[in-house]
Structure formats: structure tokens, C-alpha cells
Amino acid sequence: MSRSEKPDMKERILETADRLFYLRGIRAVGVDTVAAEIGISKRTLYNHFPSKDALIRAYLERRFTRVPASDKPPVEQILGTFDRLERGFASKGFRGCPFVNAVAELGTEDRAVRKIAIAFKESRRVWFRDLLLQLDVPDPEGLATQLTLLVDGSIAQDLVRDDPSMARAAKQAAAVLLANAGVEVGGDAAEKPQPATDRRRPASS
Amino acid sequence: MSRSEKPDMKERILETADRLFYLRGIRAVGVDTVAAEIGISKRTLYNHFPSKDALIRAYLERRFTRVPASDKPPVEQILGTFDRLERGFASKGFRGCPFVNAVAELGTEDRAVRKIAIAFKESRRVWFRDLLLQLDVPDPEGLATQLTLLVDGSIAQDLVRDDPSMARAAKQAAAVLLANAGVEVGGDAAEKPQPATDRRRPASS
DNA sequence: TGTTAATTACACAGATCGGTGTAATCAAGC
DNA sequence: GCTTGATTACACCGATCTGTGTAATTAACA
């Protein structure tokens, strides 16, 4: 099949489109820009993707990475999510949730895009729920939803404020919700102190 | 000053820009579209706003409406926020947070837009905090932040899923956080039952 | 009535966009 | 060496976008 020297041209296009779409915005990046960034002709790009819409869909589907399985205790996995979030926020390349951004950019009328976004949000909710089922909480479905609210809330707040401590605030709230559901939460899991005021990266504001 | 028959041309332009920008997206709506929607010439629009960027900024500043003062008890005000949210979600014209959407669309590099968005988010956090101060909770700053996470989380989730029950889930979580801080929460404040599954509007999906 | 300012219609500039057509070039497999 | 398929350069299309220039028109006010 593949006669091209570089492993897979389609994957190279997707990698570049992912980086540009996510960092600069989907509408802000043209197909010419994507092709030029890789150093290929626009024609080659259109030989792999019939339209920009198809490229956008492929970009979002590629972003749909499953959360890796873990053998750690469910509580640690749940609260660890917010630690990963905080590290993500602090990294330079973070710019919000690609699915929420895509819906915000392309509108709710774009069925294909919204379908992928919904699937992603639901997959995370189910991931929470399955962990909560192991913990025997009274209402795993509802609590899982509440945890996703904290995740998406901290992502939106960090996108605007560029303040990674939002993940820490979300983690503390999650710990309270878990404790309220009868789950034993390790004392060090949610480091309480931390006034959380002004933990912005100096680059911003 | 104003020689125009209609009260204020500038306000008419802003009203229309608000509706179109919010519902269809800022980048998706051109200045020609805004002018045509009102029935004025593009030249008139540019006589009131020097550029589209200026119109965008004015649109966001106009969206920056303060939460009205209320004499109801602080707890009711806080939890009532989520009831208002749910009604907003259920209304046809809801399409997420205009500030988050603007940052998602225009990028974090747009200093002016981001500054307005940050100011708005902070104003809501301060509104929560001032109410919490009246309730004598241990950490009003941190709890206020957590409440904003629930607000923005439910907004993001509703934008994607078109599911107004997200506001209800947020309200229940908020009630738990308040109770955990020692606040007396009325039993009817957070109507517990409600499996919350599939409360979508029939129009969607 | 005459002055003044707002609004109008309309053409147009300059850029960018998504997408196509074509013929040449290049590299791998038989 | 020849065939085949991928890639290339490059021109080009039509649409859309922000923004401007201009001269005519309208309406309020003195």
C-alpha cells in the first residue's frame, strides 16, 4: 500500500492538523497552512482527505483517546484525574477542551462534530461511573455527572484565566463529593491549604 | 446628538451583533450579515464601529451584565443561580458562555477579549464569595471558586449535550459543598430524586 | 430656508478561503 | 526497463471577508 518513505502521510497530516487546529483554532487555520507546515502540496492533502470537514472530523476522532486502564484504587484514579488535569493546564500547549472548542467554533448545528463531542463527554462520565460502582456509592450515575462538571468547569476556567490551580480547586470539591457519598478519601489526596489565589503563570495577564 | 429616528443606532447594531455573534459564532458572522439583518448599509455600521474587532469587544462588554441584587437569603441566591441556569439551558437561544466561546474562537492571544472574559468570570466568583462571607463559611474564597467550576462545567456540558439537567446536577453538588462547609441547606433546595438521565429536549440529538 | 450630520447605494480593493485541473516528477515493484 | 501510483508545482476558480471611497439623499434644527 504505502509507497511513501515517511511512515504514513495521512498520520503526518493529522498530527499537524491536530496541533494547528487545537492551538490556533479550526476556523483560523486553513488547509494551505496545514500543508505548508508539513512541507507538502495542498493537492497531497486533498488526496488523503476529501474536504476540510473530513479533516476536522478525523482530527476530533483522533483526539478521542481512551483513558488508560489502571490497577490503582478507584479513589486514587478519580482524584488523580485532577492531578493530570493540573499538569495539563500548566503545560504550554493547553488550550481548553478540543471538543468543547470545536462545538463553540463550528456551532451546535454541525451534527458530526457534536456527535463526537457528546461521545467523548459520555465516555469520561462512564469511566467515572464504573470506578464509582466499585466504591458502592449510593448514586454512581449522578455523582459521575457531577465529577464531569468539575472537570469541564476547571478546563473552561483555565482556558479563560490560565490558572492551573483551578484543577486543584476541582480536586478538593471532588474529594468532598466523594466523602459525602461515604467514600474513604485519603487525607493527603486533597491537599487542603493552598489559598489558591494567583497561581497564574507569569506569562499571562 | 442623535438625529436618527430609532432611539439609538449604535444600540440597534449591538443588539443584532449580539444575537448573531452568540448564536452563530463570531467568526461565522460577517459585518455584512449584521448590517443586512438590521437593514442598514455596511457604511453606517462602520460609522459607529471602526472595525469588527471593536464591535466584538463592544458585544462582549454589553454581555457583561451584573447579577441583580437580591434580598433573599444567601443560600437561596446561590442555589437559585443553578435554577436560573437550568431555565437558560432549556430556552432555545442558549449556546454556552459567550466569553468562553469567544476565547475558544478567537484564541487566547487576543488580549482584549480575554481580559473581558476574565473580568466576567471573576465577577461571578466575587459574587459567590460575598454571599459566602455572609454565611461564615471557613474558606469563602475557595468555595466560591468551586461553585464557579460547577457553573462553567454545567454550561460546557449543556453546550455539548444540550441537556438542561446538567444544571440540576450542579445544584446538587453545590448543595453538598455548602452543607460540608456548615451551611444549613433547605431540604427542598436540591430536589434529590430525578435520575437525571435523558432529560434532553426532543429537538436535539 | 439653509445648514449640518447621518445615512444611503454602490463600486471596489486586497486578502484569504476551500477546492480543482493538469501535467510533470519521483520512487517502488514486477 | 517498464508500469503504477503517489507526490509535486502551479495556476486558477468562485466565494467570502474586512474595510474604504464617493457622491447622493435624507431629516432634524436654527
PDB file of N, CA and C in Angstrom, chain A residues 74-117:
ATOM      1  N   PRO A  74      -9.717   2.802  42.920  1.00  0.00           N
ATOM      2  CA  PRO A  74     -10.635   3.708  42.229  1.00  0.00           C
ATOM      3  C   PRO A  74     -10.548   5.156  42.726  1.00  0.00           C
ATOM      4  N   VAL A  75     -10.474   5.340  44.033  1.00  0.00           N
ATOM      5  CA  VAL A  75     -10.429   6.702  44.567  1.00  0.00           C
ATOM      6  C   VAL A  75      -9.209   7.442  44.038  1.00  0.00           C
ATOM      7  N   GLU A  76      -8.072   6.751  44.027  1.00  0.00           N
ATOM      8  CA  GLU A  76      -6.856   7.397  43.530  1.00  0.00           C
ATOM      9  C   GLU A  76      -6.967   7.715  42.046  1.00  0.00           C
ATOM     10  N   GLN A  77      -7.610   6.811  41.322  1.00  0.00           N
ATOM     11  CA  GLN A  77      -7.775   7.068  39.888  1.00  0.00           C
ATOM     12  C   GLN A  77      -8.635   8.299  39.652  1.00  0.00           C
ATOM     13  N   ILE A  78      -9.724   8.394  40.433  1.00  0.00           N
ATOM     14  CA  ILE A  78     -10.635   9.528  40.260  1.00  0.00           C
ATOM     15  C   ILE A  78      -9.935  10.839  40.602  1.00  0.00           C
ATOM     16  N   LEU A  79      -9.333  10.875  41.783  1.00  0.00           N
ATOM     17  CA  LEU A  79      -8.683  12.123  42.193  1.00  0.00           C
ATOM     18  C   LEU A  79      -7.430  12.393  41.364  1.00  0.00           C
ATOM     19  N   GLY A  80      -6.790  11.319  40.914  1.00  0.00           N
ATOM     20  CA  GLY A  80      -5.611  11.503  40.071  1.00  0.00           C
ATOM     21  C   GLY A  80      -5.941  12.194  38.759  1.00  0.00           C
ATOM     22  N   THR A  81      -7.183  12.052  38.338  1.00  0.00           N
ATOM     23  CA  THR A  81      -7.607  12.749  37.123  1.00  0.00           C
ATOM     24  C   THR A  81      -7.342  14.248  37.223  1.00  0.00           C
ATOM     25  N   PHE A  82      -7.592  14.792  38.388  1.00  0.00           N
ATOM     26  CA  PHE A  82      -7.425  16.235  38.556  1.00  0.00           C
ATOM     27  C   PHE A  82      -5.949  16.628  38.659  1.00  0.00           C
ATOM     28  N   ASP A  83      -5.130  15.694  39.137  1.00  0.00           N
ATOM     29  CA  ASP A  83      -3.691  15.966  39.116  1.00  0.00           C
ATOM     30  C   ASP A  83      -3.181  16.014  37.674  1.00  0.00           C
ATOM     31  N   ARG A  84      -3.667  15.057  36.887  1.00  0.00           N
ATOM     32  CA  ARG A  84      -3.273  15.074  35.465  1.00  0.00           C
ATOM     33  C   ARG A  84      -3.759  16.360  34.798  1.00  0.00           C
ATOM     34  N   LEU A  85      -4.971  16.755  35.165  1.00  0.00           N
ATOM     35  CA  LEU A  85      -5.511  17.996  34.617  1.00  0.00           C
ATOM     36  C   LEU A  85      -4.602  19.170  34.958  1.00  0.00           C
ATOM     37  N   GLU A  86      -4.185  19.239  36.206  1.00  0.00           N
ATOM     38  CA  GLU A  86      -3.360  20.374  36.630  1.00  0.00           C
ATOM     39  C   GLU A  86      -2.045  20.411  35.863  1.00  0.00           C
ATOM     40  N   ARG A  87      -1.461  19.236  35.672  1.00  0.00           N
ATOM     41  CA  ARG A  87      -0.230  19.198  34.877  1.00  0.00           C
ATOM     42  C   ARG A  87      -0.507  19.648  33.454  1.00  0.00           C
ATOM     43  N   GLY A  88      -1.651  19.214  32.934  1.00  0.00           N
ATOM     44  CA  GLY A  88      -2.015  19.642  31.574  1.00  0.00           C
ATOM     45  C   GLY A  88      -2.187  21.147  31.492  1.00  0.00           C
ATOM     46  N   PHE A  89      -2.874  21.718  32.455  1.00  0.00           N
ATOM     47  CA  PHE A  89      -3.079  23.164  32.464  1.00  0.00           C
ATOM     48  C   PHE A  89      -1.753  23.910  32.477  1.00  0.00           C
ATOM     49  N   ALA A  90      -0.802  23.378  33.272  1.00  0.00           N
ATOM     50  CA  ALA A  90       0.481  24.066  33.428  1.00  0.00           C
ATOM     51  C   ALA A  90       1.344  23.946  32.181  1.00  0.00           C
ATOM     52  N   SER A  91       1.071  22.938  31.365  1.00  0.00           N
ATOM     53  CA  SER A  91       1.881  22.791  30.148  1.00  0.00           C
ATOM     54  C   SER A  91       1.522  23.883  29.156  1.00  0.00           C
ATOM     55  N   LYS A  92       2.524  24.252  28.350  1.00  0.00           N
ATOM     56  CA  LYS A  92       2.355  25.421  27.476  1.00  0.00           C
ATOM     57  C   LYS A  92       1.277  25.203  26.429  1.00  0.00           C
ATOM     58  N   GLY A  93       1.118  23.963  25.997  1.00  0.00           N
ATOM     59  CA  GLY A  93       0.246  23.737  24.851  1.00  0.00           C
ATOM     60  C   GLY A  93      -1.226  23.583  25.166  1.00  0.00           C
ATOM     61  N   PHE A  94      -1.619  23.838  26.403  1.00  0.00           N
ATOM     62  CA  PHE A  94      -3.013  23.589  26.751  1.00  0.00           C
ATOM     63  C   PHE A  94      -3.906  24.759  26.344  1.00  0.00           C
ATOM     64  N   ARG A  95      -5.004  24.419  25.703  1.00  0.00           N
ATOM     65  CA  ARG A  95      -5.914  25.485  25.274  1.00  0.00           C
ATOM     66  C   ARG A  95      -7.361  25.001  25.350  1.00  0.00           C
ATOM     67  N   GLY A  96      -7.722  24.440  26.477  1.00  0.00           N
ATOM     68  CA  GLY A  96      -9.113  24.035  26.671  1.00  0.00           C
ATOM     69  C   GLY A  96      -9.428  22.661  26.101  1.00  0.00           C
ATOM     70  N   CYS A  97     -10.697  22.312  26.141  1.00  0.00           N
ATOM     71  CA  CYS A  97     -11.153  21.027  25.630  1.00  0.00           C
ATOM     72  C   CYS A  97     -11.390  21.130  24.128  1.00  0.00           C
ATOM     73  N   PRO A  98     -10.707  20.312  23.340  1.00  0.00           N
ATOM     74  CA  PRO A  98     -10.847  20.417  21.882  1.00  0.00           C
ATOM     75  C   PRO A  98     -12.270  20.187  21.400  1.00  0.00           C
ATOM     76  N   PHE A  99     -13.019  19.380  22.121  1.00  0.00           N
ATOM     77  CA  PHE A  99     -14.393  19.092  21.694  1.00  0.00           C
ATOM     78  C   PHE A  99     -15.322  20.258  21.998  1.00  0.00           C
ATOM     79  N   VAL A 100     -15.200  20.804  23.189  1.00  0.00           N
ATOM     80  CA  VAL A 100     -15.991  21.989  23.523  1.00  0.00           C
ATOM     81  C   VAL A 100     -15.628  23.136  22.586  1.00  0.00           C
ATOM     82  N   ASN A 101     -14.338  23.313  22.356  1.00  0.00           N
ATOM     83  CA  ASN A 101     -13.901  24.382  21.456  1.00  0.00           C
ATOM     84  C   ASN A 101     -14.480  24.195  20.061  1.00  0.00           C
ATOM     85  N   ALA A 102     -14.470  22.963  19.594  1.00  0.00           N
ATOM     86  CA  ALA A 102     -14.972  22.690  18.247  1.00  0.00           C
ATOM     87  C   ALA A 102     -16.456  23.014  18.151  1.00  0.00           C
ATOM     88  N   VAL A 103     -17.222  22.623  19.154  1.00  0.00           N
ATOM     89  CA  VAL A 103     -18.649  22.931  19.144  1.00  0.00           C
ATOM     90  C   VAL A 103     -18.859  24.440  19.222  1.00  0.00           C
ATOM     91  N   ALA A 104     -18.054  25.100  20.051  1.00  0.00           N
ATOM     92  CA  ALA A 104     -18.177  26.556  20.160  1.00  0.00           C
ATOM     93  C   ALA A 104     -17.833  27.222  18.835  1.00  0.00           C
ATOM     94  N   GLU A 105     -16.834  26.690  18.138  1.00  0.00           N
ATOM     95  CA  GLU A 105     -16.395  27.307  16.885  1.00  0.00           C
ATOM     96  C   GLU A 105     -17.332  27.012  15.726  1.00  0.00           C
ATOM     97  N   LEU A 106     -17.738  25.751  15.625  1.00  0.00           N
ATOM     98  CA  LEU A 106     -18.477  25.323  14.448  1.00  0.00           C
ATOM     99  C   LEU A 106     -19.982  25.348  14.651  1.00  0.00           C
ATOM    100  N   GLY A 107     -20.417  25.562  15.874  1.00  0.00           N
ATOM    101  CA  GLY A 107     -21.849  25.651  16.120  1.00  0.00           C
ATOM    102  C   GLY A 107     -22.462  24.306  16.431  1.00  0.00           C
ATOM    103  N   THR A 108     -23.612  24.352  17.103  1.00  0.00           N
ATOM    104  CA  THR A 108     -24.265  23.115  17.506  1.00  0.00           C
ATOM    105  C   THR A 108     -24.971  22.442  16.336  1.00  0.00           C
ATOM    106  N   GLU A 109     -25.033  23.151  15.201  1.00  0.00           N
ATOM    107  CA  GLU A 109     -25.740  22.585  14.046  1.00  0.00           C
ATOM    108  C   GLU A 109     -24.921  21.507  13.353  1.00  0.00           C
ATOM    109  N   ASP A 110     -23.599  21.564  13.563  1.00  0.00           N
ATOM    110  CA  ASP A 110     -22.729  20.574  12.936  1.00  0.00           C
ATOM    111  C   ASP A 110     -22.903  19.235  13.642  1.00  0.00           C
ATOM    112  N   ARG A 111     -23.778  18.421  13.106  1.00  0.00           N
ATOM    113  CA  ARG A 111     -24.142  17.157  13.747  1.00  0.00           C
ATOM    114  C   ARG A 111     -22.943  16.255  13.982  1.00  0.00           C
ATOM    115  N   ALA A 112     -22.108  16.104  12.966  1.00  0.00           N
ATOM    116  CA  ALA A 112     -20.985  15.166  13.061  1.00  0.00           C
ATOM    117  C   ALA A 112     -20.055  15.561  14.195  1.00  0.00           C
ATOM    118  N   VAL A 113     -19.719  16.839  14.230  1.00  0.00           N
ATOM    119  CA  VAL A 113     -18.807  17.306  15.272  1.00  0.00           C
ATOM    120  C   VAL A 113     -19.426  17.127  16.652  1.00  0.00           C
ATOM    121  N   ARG A 114     -20.684  17.494  16.759  1.00  0.00           N
ATOM    122  CA  ARG A 114     -21.318  17.407  18.073  1.00  0.00           C
ATOM    123  C   ARG A 114     -21.441  15.963  18.538  1.00  0.00           C
ATOM    124  N   LYS A 115     -21.669  15.076  17.589  1.00  0.00           N
ATOM    125  CA  LYS A 115     -21.785  13.661  17.951  1.00  0.00           C
ATOM    126  C   LYS A 115     -20.484  13.156  18.582  1.00  0.00           C
ATOM    127  N   ILE A 116     -19.364  13.527  17.986  1.00  0.00           N
ATOM    128  CA  ILE A 116     -18.073  13.117  18.549  1.00  0.00           C
ATOM    129  C   ILE A 116     -17.870  13.724  19.930  1.00  0.00           C
ATOM    130  N   ALA A 117     -18.235  14.996  20.055  1.00  0.00           N
ATOM    131  CA  ALA A 117     -18.062  15.679  21.337  1.00  0.00           C
ATOM    132  C   ALA A 117     -18.899  15.018  22.422  1.00  0.00           C
TER     133      ALA A 117
END
